[in-house]
Tab-separated table of C-alpha atoms and ligand atoms in Angstrom:
chain	number	residue	atom	x	y	z
A	1	UNK	CA	86.407	-134.239	91.267
A	2	UNK	CA	89.181	-136.907	91.347
A	3	UNK	CA	91.067	-136.874	94.519
A	4	UNK	CA	94.884	-136.444	94.316
A	5	UNK	CA	95.288	-138.611	97.307
A	6	UNK	CA	93.562	-141.512	98.989
A	7	UNK	CA	94.131	-143.397	102.346
A	8	UNK	CA	96.749	-146.101	101.818
A	9	UNK	CA	95.428	-149.379	100.572
A	10	UNK	CA	93.845	-151.470	103.453
A	11	UNK	CA	93.581	-148.627	105.829
A	12	UNK	CA	90.787	-146.157	106.212
A	13	UNK	CA	89.447	-142.994	107.792
A	14	UNK	CA	87.255	-143.463	110.855
A	15	UNK	CA	84.425	-140.532	110.144
A	16	UNK	CA	82.214	-139.588	112.727
A	17	UNK	CA	79.562	-142.018	112.296
A	18	UNK	CA	81.835	-144.708	112.696
A	19	UNK	CA	83.555	-143.193	115.617
A	20	UNK	CA	80.446	-143.595	117.639
A	21	UNK	CA	80.715	-147.395	117.108
A	22	UNK	CA	84.306	-147.395	118.381
A	23	UNK	CA	83.390	-145.429	121.321
A	24	UNK	CA	80.650	-147.879	122.328
A	25	UNK	CA	83.481	-150.824	121.831
A	26	UNK	CA	85.888	-149.044	124.108
A	27	UNK	CA	83.256	-148.040	126.626
A	28	UNK	CA	82.019	-151.781	126.820
A	29	UNK	CA	85.661	-153.188	127.110
A	30	UNK	CA	86.704	-150.655	129.598
A	31	UNK	CA	83.971	-151.271	132.029
A	32	UNK	CA	84.279	-155.288	131.488
A	33	UNK	CA	88.036	-155.313	132.069
A	34	UNK	CA	88.327	-152.900	134.767
A	35	UNK	CA	85.495	-154.532	136.775
A	36	UNK	CA	87.662	-157.694	136.807
A	37	UNK	CA	90.738	-155.810	138.090
A	38	UNK	CA	92.690	-155.178	134.613
A	39	UNK	CA	94.720	-152.045	134.523
A	40	UNK	CA	95.318	-150.132	131.091
A	41	UNK	CA	98.638	-150.337	129.411
A	42	UNK	CA	99.640	-148.743	126.054
A	43	UNK	CA	103.033	-149.417	124.438
A	44	UNK	CA	104.457	-147.726	121.324
A	45	UNK	CA	103.131	-148.233	117.807
A	46	UNK	CA	106.406	-149.393	116.588
A	47	UNK	CA	109.360	-151.734	118.397
A	48	UNK	CA	112.701	-153.015	117.571
A	49	UNK	CA	112.010	-155.604	114.823
A	50	UNK	CA	113.721	-158.367	116.777
A	51	UNK	CA	111.103	-158.258	119.315
A	52	UNK	CA	108.514	-159.777	116.756
A	53	UNK	CA	111.086	-162.133	115.054
A	54	UNK	CA	111.942	-163.632	118.491
A	55	UNK	CA	108.589	-163.253	120.067
A	56	UNK	CA	106.039	-164.024	117.182
A	57	UNK	CA	108.243	-166.443	115.342
A	58	UNK	CA	110.228	-166.501	112.312
A	59	UNK	CA	108.286	-169.112	110.711
A	60	UNK	CA	104.998	-167.168	110.924
A	61	UNK	CA	103.202	-165.484	108.121
A	62	UNK	CA	103.079	-162.592	110.268
A	63	UNK	CA	106.959	-162.405	110.487
A	64	UNK	CA	107.595	-163.884	107.103
A	65	UNK	CA	105.297	-161.665	104.926
A	66	UNK	CA	103.302	-159.001	106.781
A	67	UNK	CA	105.325	-156.909	108.954
A	68	UNK	CA	105.759	-153.098	107.999
A	69	UNK	CA	109.734	-152.888	108.797
A	70	UNK	CA	111.751	-149.787	108.343
A	71	UNK	CA	115.142	-148.472	109.074
A	72	UNK	CA	115.400	-145.267	111.316
A	73	UNK	CA	118.175	-142.592	110.850
A	74	UNK	CA	120.358	-144.498	112.796
A	75	UNK	CA	120.306	-147.710	110.879
A	76	UNK	CA	118.319	-149.590	113.493
A	77	UNK	CA	115.431	-151.819	112.126
A	78	UNK	CA	111.970	-150.952	113.554
A	79	UNK	CA	108.592	-152.372	112.950
A	80	UNK	CA	105.068	-151.296	113.091
A	81	UNK	CA	103.607	-153.649	115.734
A	82	UNK	CA	101.745	-156.448	114.070
A	83	UNK	CA	100.257	-157.626	117.455
A	84	UNK	CA	100.395	-156.737	121.057
A	85	UNK	CA	101.599	-159.522	123.201
A	86	UNK	CA	105.258	-159.307	122.607
A	87	UNK	CA	105.489	-155.933	123.239
A	88	UNK	CA	103.525	-156.067	126.545
A	89	UNK	CA	105.999	-158.866	127.620
A	90	UNK	CA	108.796	-156.502	126.619
A	91	UNK	CA	107.122	-153.827	128.968
A	92	UNK	CA	106.621	-156.230	131.804
A	93	UNK	CA	110.174	-157.341	131.999
A	94	UNK	CA	111.785	-153.590	131.179
A	95	UNK	CA	109.408	-152.226	134.011
A	96	UNK	CA	110.073	-155.006	136.488
A	97	UNK	CA	106.662	-156.040	136.883
A	98	UNK	CA	107.357	-159.551	138.145
A	99	UNK	CA	108.482	-157.765	141.313
A	100	UNK	CA	104.481	-156.686	141.586
A	101	UNK	CA	101.810	-158.775	143.159
A	102	UNK	CA	101.191	-161.467	140.447
A	103	UNK	CA	99.501	-161.975	138.214
A	104	UNK	CA	99.713	-158.587	136.620
A	105	UNK	CA	96.394	-158.128	134.600
A	106	UNK	CA	96.728	-155.654	131.727
A	107	UNK	CA	94.428	-154.612	128.997
A	108	UNK	CA	95.033	-152.428	125.856
A	109	UNK	CA	93.636	-150.973	122.944
A	110	UNK	CA	95.116	-149.360	119.674
A	111	UNK	CA	96.184	-149.799	116.121
A	112	UNK	CA	98.109	-152.562	114.721
A	113	UNK	CA	99.366	-153.169	111.374
A	114	UNK	CA	99.802	-156.185	109.094
A	115	UNK	CA	100.658	-156.309	105.452
A	116	UNK	CA	97.789	-158.515	104.470
A	117	UNK	CA	95.535	-158.904	101.175
A	118	UNK	CA	92.993	-156.330	102.162
A	119	UNK	CA	89.345	-157.540	102.052
A	120	UNK	CA	86.070	-156.909	104.259
A	121	UNK	CA	87.168	-157.626	107.806
A	122	UNK	CA	90.743	-157.806	106.845
A	123	UNK	CA	92.880	-154.669	106.779
A	124	UNK	CA	96.530	-153.244	107.101
A	125	UNK	CA	95.796	-151.084	109.846
A	126	UNK	CA	93.234	-152.304	112.426
A	127	UNK	CA	92.340	-151.842	116.020
A	128	UNK	CA	92.761	-154.391	118.796
A	129	UNK	CA	91.669	-154.639	122.089
A	130	UNK	CA	93.761	-157.116	124.349
A	131	UNK	CA	93.818	-158.629	127.858
A	132	UNK	CA	96.700	-160.220	129.456
A	133	UNK	CA	97.294	-162.106	132.652
A	134	UNK	CA	101.006	-162.331	133.237
A	135	UNK	CA	102.583	-164.204	136.127
A	136	UNK	CA	100.275	-167.270	136.778
A	137	UNK	CA	99.916	-170.568	135.238
A	138	UNK	CA	96.521	-171.257	136.692
A	139	UNK	CA	93.933	-172.809	134.478
A	140	UNK	CA	91.305	-170.565	135.849
A	141	UNK	CA	93.266	-167.482	134.423
A	142	UNK	CA	92.610	-169.147	131.089
A	143	UNK	CA	88.969	-169.853	131.625
A	144	UNK	CA	88.464	-166.296	133.076
A	145	UNK	CA	89.769	-164.479	129.951
A	146	UNK	CA	87.644	-166.781	127.763
A	147	UNK	CA	84.621	-166.051	130.069
A	148	UNK	CA	85.278	-162.228	129.898
A	149	UNK	CA	85.543	-162.283	126.156
A	150	UNK	CA	82.415	-164.241	125.890
A	151	UNK	CA	80.687	-161.631	128.280
A	152	UNK	CA	82.023	-158.462	126.491
A	153	UNK	CA	81.041	-159.861	123.089
A	154	UNK	CA	77.638	-160.848	124.443
A	155	UNK	CA	77.233	-157.227	126.025
A	156	UNK	CA	78.070	-155.748	122.580
A	157	UNK	CA	75.253	-157.874	121.070
A	158	UNK	CA	77.796	-159.811	118.535
A	159	UNK	CA	75.522	-162.367	116.831
A	160	UNK	CA	76.000	-166.168	115.936
A	161	UNK	CA	79.110	-166.529	118.151
A	162	UNK	CA	80.798	-169.861	118.350
A	163	UNK	CA	83.942	-170.654	120.515
A	164	UNK	CA	86.701	-173.135	119.654
A	165	UNK	CA	89.027	-174.531	122.372
A	166	UNK	CA	92.019	-176.460	121.983
A	167	UNK	CA	95.454	-177.142	123.587
A	168	UNK	CA	99.061	-177.157	122.250
A	169	UNK	CA	100.606	-178.748	125.390
A	170	UNK	CA	103.835	-177.749	126.678
A	171	UNK	CA	106.924	-177.016	124.187
A	172	UNK	CA	108.537	-180.412	124.796
A	173	UNK	CA	105.266	-182.405	124.171
A	174	UNK	CA	104.946	-180.297	121.007
A	175	UNK	CA	108.669	-180.955	119.869
A	176	UNK	CA	108.038	-184.578	119.782
A	177	UNK	CA	104.425	-184.359	118.181
A	178	UNK	CA	105.909	-182.010	115.490
A	179	UNK	CA	108.637	-184.705	114.274
A	180	UNK	CA	105.639	-187.318	114.181
A	181	UNK	CA	103.532	-184.532	111.977
A	182	UNK	CA	106.370	-183.831	109.723
A	183	UNK	CA	106.776	-187.458	109.085
A	184	UNK	CA	103.086	-188.016	108.200
A	185	UNK	CA	103.250	-184.687	105.878
A	186	UNK	CA	106.320	-186.165	104.090
A	187	UNK	CA	104.494	-189.294	103.408
A	188	UNK	CA	101.587	-187.119	101.842
A	189	UNK	CA	103.899	-184.433	100.182
A	190	UNK	CA	102.261	-184.987	96.756
A	191	UNK	CA	98.915	-184.051	97.967
A	192	UNK	CA	99.729	-181.045	99.793
A	193	UNK	CA	99.938	-177.484	98.599
A	194	UNK	CA	103.322	-175.809	97.856
A	195	UNK	CA	103.058	-173.489	100.666
A	196	UNK	CA	102.380	-176.340	103.144
A	197	UNK	CA	105.338	-178.467	101.717
A	198	UNK	CA	107.599	-175.414	101.940
A	199	UNK	CA	107.036	-175.225	105.761
A	200	UNK	CA	107.128	-178.658	106.565
A	201	UNK	CA	110.217	-178.158	108.404
A	202	UNK	CA	109.811	-174.473	109.934
A	203	UNK	CA	105.998	-174.715	110.767
A	204	UNK	CA	104.318	-177.858	110.151
A	205	UNK	CA	101.057	-177.024	112.149
A	206	UNK	CA	100.069	-174.385	109.640
A	207	UNK	CA	99.021	-177.315	107.584
A	208	UNK	CA	95.871	-177.581	109.887
A	209	UNK	CA	94.932	-173.981	108.895
A	210	UNK	CA	95.332	-174.488	104.893
A	211	UNK	CA	92.429	-173.234	102.375
A	212	UNK	CA	93.742	-175.829	100.020
A	213	UNK	CA	91.436	-178.638	99.247
A	214	UNK	CA	93.761	-181.521	98.794
A	215	UNK	CA	95.828	-180.212	102.238
A	216	UNK	CA	92.462	-180.329	104.082
A	217	UNK	CA	91.494	-183.895	102.801
A	218	UNK	CA	94.894	-185.178	104.099
A	219	UNK	CA	94.890	-183.312	107.324
A	220	UNK	CA	91.395	-185.038	108.566
A	221	UNK	CA	93.705	-187.976	109.050
A	222	UNK	CA	96.582	-186.398	110.398
A	223	UNK	CA	97.824	-187.335	113.992
A	224	UNK	CA	96.491	-184.555	116.669
A	225	UNK	CA	98.576	-182.932	119.262
A	226	UNK	CA	95.459	-182.944	121.567
A	227	UNK	CA	95.635	-186.836	121.642
A	228	UNK	CA	99.565	-186.640	122.671
A	229	UNK	CA	99.276	-184.199	125.690
A	230	UNK	CA	101.488	-184.943	128.556
A	231	UNK	CA	99.431	-185.847	131.768
A	232	UNK	CA	100.142	-182.282	133.243
A	233	UNK	CA	99.114	-180.585	130.068
A	234	UNK	CA	96.151	-182.882	129.998
A	235	UNK	CA	94.994	-182.030	133.736
A	236	UNK	CA	95.629	-178.361	132.986
A	237	UNK	CA	93.248	-178.352	129.842
A	238	UNK	CA	90.483	-180.286	131.539
A	239	UNK	CA	90.636	-177.928	134.597
A	240	UNK	CA	90.059	-175.048	131.978
A	241	UNK	CA	87.245	-176.888	130.336
A	242	UNK	CA	85.789	-177.677	133.791
A	243	UNK	CA	85.847	-173.867	134.655
A	244	UNK	CA	84.130	-172.973	131.382
A	245	UNK	CA	81.465	-175.653	131.973
A	246	UNK	CA	80.939	-174.221	135.509
A	247	UNK	CA	80.477	-170.714	134.088
A	248	UNK	CA	77.948	-171.811	131.545
A	249	UNK	CA	80.068	-170.895	128.606
A	250	UNK	CA	79.530	-173.311	125.548
A	251	UNK	CA	82.289	-174.281	123.250
A	252	UNK	CA	83.549	-176.916	120.756
A	253	UNK	CA	86.573	-178.804	121.404
A	254	UNK	CA	88.940	-178.516	118.375
A	255	UNK	CA	91.816	-180.626	118.158
A	256	UNK	CA	92.929	-179.104	114.910
A	257	UNK	CA	93.021	-175.711	116.298
A	258	UNK	CA	96.077	-173.613	115.345
A	259	UNK	CA	97.019	-170.137	115.746
A	260	UNK	CA	99.045	-167.930	113.581
A	261	UNK	CA	101.800	-166.868	116.392
A	262	UNK	CA	104.600	-169.246	117.666
A	263	UNK	CA	104.549	-168.287	121.188
A	264	UNK	CA	101.507	-170.300	122.137
A	265	UNK	CA	101.508	-173.223	124.909
A	266	UNK	CA	98.590	-175.165	126.167
A	267	UNK	CA	95.303	-173.397	125.875
A	268	UNK	CA	94.483	-171.609	122.722
A	269	UNK	CA	90.981	-170.510	121.765
A	270	UNK	CA	89.042	-168.550	119.158
A	271	UNK	CA	85.547	-166.733	118.755
A	272	UNK	CA	83.966	-166.986	115.395
A	273	UNK	CA	80.944	-165.008	114.415
A	274	UNK	CA	78.634	-166.708	111.666
A	275	UNK	CA	77.737	-163.220	110.036
A	276	UNK	CA	81.318	-162.492	109.076
A	277	UNK	CA	82.140	-164.471	105.906
A	278	UNK	CA	85.726	-165.324	105.470
A	279	UNK	CA	87.193	-163.183	108.047
A	280	UNK	CA	84.919	-164.827	110.773
A	281	UNK	CA	87.572	-164.737	113.696
A	282	UNK	CA	86.633	-161.870	115.920
A	283	UNK	CA	88.818	-162.724	118.703
A	284	UNK	CA	91.370	-165.495	119.914
A	285	UNK	CA	94.290	-165.900	122.349
A	286	UNK	CA	95.742	-168.429	124.231
A	287	UNK	CA	98.630	-169.179	126.746
A	288	UNK	CA	102.420	-168.292	126.131
A	289	UNK	CA	104.235	-169.775	129.176
A	290	UNK	CA	107.664	-169.492	127.494
A	291	UNK	CA	107.368	-165.918	125.990
A	292	UNK	CA	108.583	-163.605	128.747
A	293	UNK	CA	111.548	-165.839	129.302
A	294	UNK	CA	112.219	-165.909	125.407
A	295	UNK	CA	112.324	-161.975	125.593
A	296	UNK	CA	115.070	-162.247	128.151
A	297	UNK	CA	112.958	-162.024	131.289
A	298	UNK	CA	112.378	-164.485	134.188
A	299	UNK	CA	110.499	-167.892	133.403
A	300	UNK	CA	107.034	-166.538	133.793
A	301	UNK	CA	103.525	-167.973	132.569
A	302	UNK	CA	101.082	-165.642	130.776
A	303	UNK	CA	97.656	-166.116	129.115
A	304	UNK	CA	95.639	-163.368	126.899
A	305	UNK	CA	93.337	-162.700	124.303
A	306	UNK	CA	92.801	-159.968	121.597
A	307	UNK	CA	89.685	-159.004	119.495
A	308	UNK	CA	89.531	-156.752	116.496
A	309	UNK	CA	87.261	-153.848	116.726
A	310	UNK	CA	86.447	-153.701	113.224
A	311	UNK	CA	85.309	-157.055	112.930
A	312	UNK	CA	83.195	-156.433	115.885
A	313	UNK	CA	81.723	-153.403	114.397
A	314	UNK	CA	81.363	-155.275	111.043
A	315	UNK	CA	79.215	-158.173	113.146
A	316	UNK	CA	77.301	-155.543	114.912
A	317	UNK	CA	76.292	-153.790	111.305
A	318	UNK	CA	75.725	-150.580	113.304
A	319	UNK	CA	73.146	-148.158	112.214
A	320	UNK	CA	74.304	-144.617	112.015
A	321	UNK	CA	73.997	-142.671	115.376
A	322	UNK	CA	70.819	-140.550	115.927
A	323	UNK	CA	70.493	-136.920	116.031
A	324	UNK	CA	73.118	-135.621	118.428
A	325	UNK	CA	72.487	-131.655	118.703
A	326	UNK	CA	69.979	-130.693	121.319
A	327	UNK	CA	69.719	-127.164	120.263
A	328	UNK	CA	70.691	-125.176	117.367
A	329	UNK	CA	70.870	-121.470	118.242
A	330	UNK	CA	69.487	-119.601	114.897
A	331	UNK	CA	69.704	-115.609	114.500
A	332	UNK	CA	66.473	-114.213	113.620
A	333	UNK	CA	65.542	-110.661	112.948
A	334	UNK	CA	67.353	-108.047	115.032
A	335	UNK	CA	69.209	-110.678	116.961
A	336	UNK	CA	72.740	-109.911	118.080
A	337	UNK	CA	75.037	-112.587	117.000
A	338	UNK	CA	77.518	-112.146	120.207
A	339	UNK	CA	74.334	-113.358	122.258
A	340	UNK	CA	74.516	-116.769	120.379
A	341	UNK	CA	78.030	-117.585	121.518
A	342	UNK	CA	77.277	-116.810	125.356
A	343	UNK	CA	74.197	-118.768	125.076
A	344	UNK	CA	75.997	-121.944	123.422
A	345	UNK	CA	78.384	-121.862	126.353
A	346	UNK	CA	75.554	-121.737	128.818
A	347	UNK	CA	73.713	-124.765	127.131
A	348	UNK	CA	76.877	-126.772	126.963
A	349	UNK	CA	77.975	-126.202	130.491
A	350	UNK	CA	74.436	-127.474	131.476
A	351	UNK	CA	75.530	-130.662	129.570
A	352	UNK	CA	73.241	-129.848	126.292
A	353	UNK	CA	74.798	-130.274	122.875
A	354	UNK	CA	74.389	-126.945	120.956
A	355	UNK	CA	75.513	-125.555	117.788
A	356	UNK	CA	74.819	-122.285	115.757
A	357	UNK	CA	75.238	-120.968	112.031
A	358	UNK	CA	78.926	-120.417	111.060
A	359	UNK	CA	77.859	-119.767	107.467
A	360	UNK	CA	76.094	-116.296	107.516
A	361	UNK	CA	72.705	-117.918	106.381
A	362	UNK	CA	69.341	-116.244	106.237
A	363	UNK	CA	66.844	-117.612	108.804
A	364	UNK	CA	65.555	-119.915	106.532
A	365	UNK	CA	68.728	-121.400	105.568
A	366	UNK	CA	69.679	-121.826	109.312
A	367	UNK	CA	66.526	-123.851	109.971
A	368	UNK	CA	67.034	-125.882	106.861
A	369	UNK	CA	70.651	-126.536	108.338
A	370	UNK	CA	69.389	-127.351	111.784
A	371	UNK	CA	67.032	-130.092	110.178
A	372	UNK	CA	69.958	-131.399	108.301
A	373	UNK	CA	72.165	-132.058	111.100
A	374	UNK	CA	69.235	-133.557	113.157
A	375	UNK	CA	68.853	-130.943	115.841
A	376	UNK	CA	65.975	-131.531	118.199
A	377	UNK	CA	65.310	-127.937	118.855
A	378	UNK	CA	66.092	-124.431	117.484
A	379	UNK	CA	66.188	-121.543	119.509
A	380	UNK	CA	65.568	-118.445	117.164
A	381	UNK	CA	66.990	-115.391	118.861
A	382	UNK	CA	65.050	-112.123	118.188
A	383	UNK	CA	65.550	-108.479	119.358
A	384	UNK	CA	65.218	-107.477	123.013
A	385	UNK	CA	66.031	-110.784	124.403
A	386	UNK	CA	63.189	-112.505	123.044
A	387	UNK	CA	63.391	-115.852	121.253
A	388	UNK	CA	61.052	-118.744	119.711
A	389	UNK	CA	61.721	-122.000	120.805
A	390	UNK	CA	60.869	-124.507	118.048
A	391	UNK	CA	60.597	-128.227	118.068
A	392	UNK	CA	62.158	-129.433	114.913
A	393	UNK	CA	60.209	-132.556	114.734
A	394	UNK	CA	56.615	-131.236	114.909
A	395	UNK	CA	57.406	-127.796	113.687
A	396	UNK	CA	55.696	-126.334	116.987
A	397	UNK	CA	57.094	-123.102	118.083
A	398	UNK	CA	56.486	-120.821	121.061
A	399	UNK	CA	57.865	-117.579	122.158
A	400	UNK	CA	60.307	-117.617	125.385
A	401	UNK	CA	62.679	-115.408	126.900
A	402	UNK	CA	66.041	-116.268	125.678
A	403	UNK	CA	67.800	-116.451	129.000
A	404	UNK	CA	65.280	-118.729	130.244
A	405	UNK	CA	66.074	-121.443	127.635
A	406	UNK	CA	67.344	-124.129	129.869
A	407	UNK	CA	64.035	-124.149	132.014
A	408	UNK	CA	62.186	-124.306	128.828
A	409	UNK	CA	63.787	-127.124	127.277
B	501	HAM	P1	95.368	-162.611	116.598
B	501	HAM	O1	94.163	-163.741	116.489
B	501	HAM	O2	96.457	-162.545	115.319
B	501	HAM	O3	95.844	-162.717	117.890
B	501	HAM	O4	94.506	-161.396	116.276
B	501	HAM	C1	93.488	-161.028	117.296
B	501	HAM	C2	92.208	-160.553	116.462
B	501	HAM	O5	92.747	-159.282	115.701
B	501	HAM	C3	91.600	-161.281	115.314
B	501	HAM	O6	90.757	-162.239	116.095
B	501	HAM	C4	91.030	-160.261	114.452
B	501	HAM	O7	89.620	-159.858	115.103
B	501	HAM	C5	91.839	-159.068	114.531
B	501	HAM	N1	92.599	-159.116	113.334
B	501	HAM	C6	93.805	-159.671	113.079
B	501	HAM	N2	94.098	-159.474	111.787
B	501	HAM	C7	93.387	-158.530	111.438
B	501	HAM	C8	93.403	-157.731	110.028
B	501	HAM	N3	94.429	-157.690	109.204
B	501	HAM	N4	92.232	-156.924	109.882
B	501	HAM	C9	91.209	-156.694	110.876
B	501	HAM	N5	91.274	-157.412	112.113
B	501	HAM	C10	92.569	-158.250	112.374
B	501	HAM	C11	96.866	-161.872	118.356
B	501	HAM	O8	96.995	-160.933	117.781
B	501	HAM	C12	97.323	-162.246	119.557
B	501	HAM	N6	98.266	-161.258	120.203
B	501	HAM	C13	96.266	-162.498	120.645
B	501	HAM	C14	96.772	-162.689	122.097
B	501	HAM	C15	96.741	-161.917	123.146
B	501	HAM	N7	97.101	-163.988	122.362
B	501	HAM	C16	97.580	-163.890	123.634
B	501	HAM	N8	97.338	-162.526	124.156
């Protein structure tokens, strides 16, 4: 039968088997971050569009091509959030969090939306876990976030991980460097892809990220921001690396690392998984010392990361979960159906998972169903409070008193 409707392109349904993986991801994230003193924050799934054009940056792919933007009935422009950091900084300012003890450490988990070309590991709706430390420019905060993300991915068992770390310096250093880079790109215009040429003025850094072969060849000789850092930025970056060394977290220093959001200053980083093909970035982040101010708040430093839940689950290649029903309560000869519900309640209150037949099957059909759903035991109710307890794996069966099932299990 052909379905009349399908989930929109690039989105997907999370079916019960996959939900178990998400639950594991959330559990690991919560325990890692709450042990480190992070509190959970959730912001709405959509915001005023200008929050992202101003926060993420008008020259980024995200703002130029990937936002789901719509008008509400009052003619206001709203956008399904493509990322979390701008919204969390908005909330930091809106709720006067600069008056709290600094830094404020927040984590969040939820759906994000980008109108990208869907492929394995790249969707139009995806889930991000993020962590933000707002109100400090200490390099220790950058290093701590990287260590936390390394620990989380390690605890989840993500294989073939690598970490790239770079620095974009402060906004002033970057302005000077960008002029130098523009000049370099203009000299090589003929060898660059159209997309890169079009953005020489608006966003020349993206040339480092291009998949185009000609552009990549040119970029191997391009001047790198990492060689132009001011002494203060250089010291900050060294301190981050020393802290990573001391924590025993290995990384590759990547002078050509760039990120797809404009708010970054100083440290940036990405974790990649060798198991994942083209969309190998499982998580990434960096420092955004100008963002809160840019959104109308007081000058406030911040740093954070986000990790894609779907990419982690893909990397883990999770097996479907094992049997989840402890006891299937079946109705045998002479059993009273009302007894089944009372027993289910008793079993569930005692922490056991329990189900019964809801389709009016004969006993044989009920046992077949119990087998299909992976039940460990079947409790076959009979007349006069008697019952049979059946081990579904071995097929062994013994008579018990139905009201002693908890003791017998
Ligand atoms: P981002 O690198 O754009 O950073 O996204 C973070 C993670 O989200 C990526 O590493 C990837 O795992 C996942 N992701 C991104 N786009 C998709 C997609 N279309 N489908 C599936 N997964 C995707 C940020 O969003 C920043 N807000 C991170 C940050 C927090 N920086 C500072 N604080």
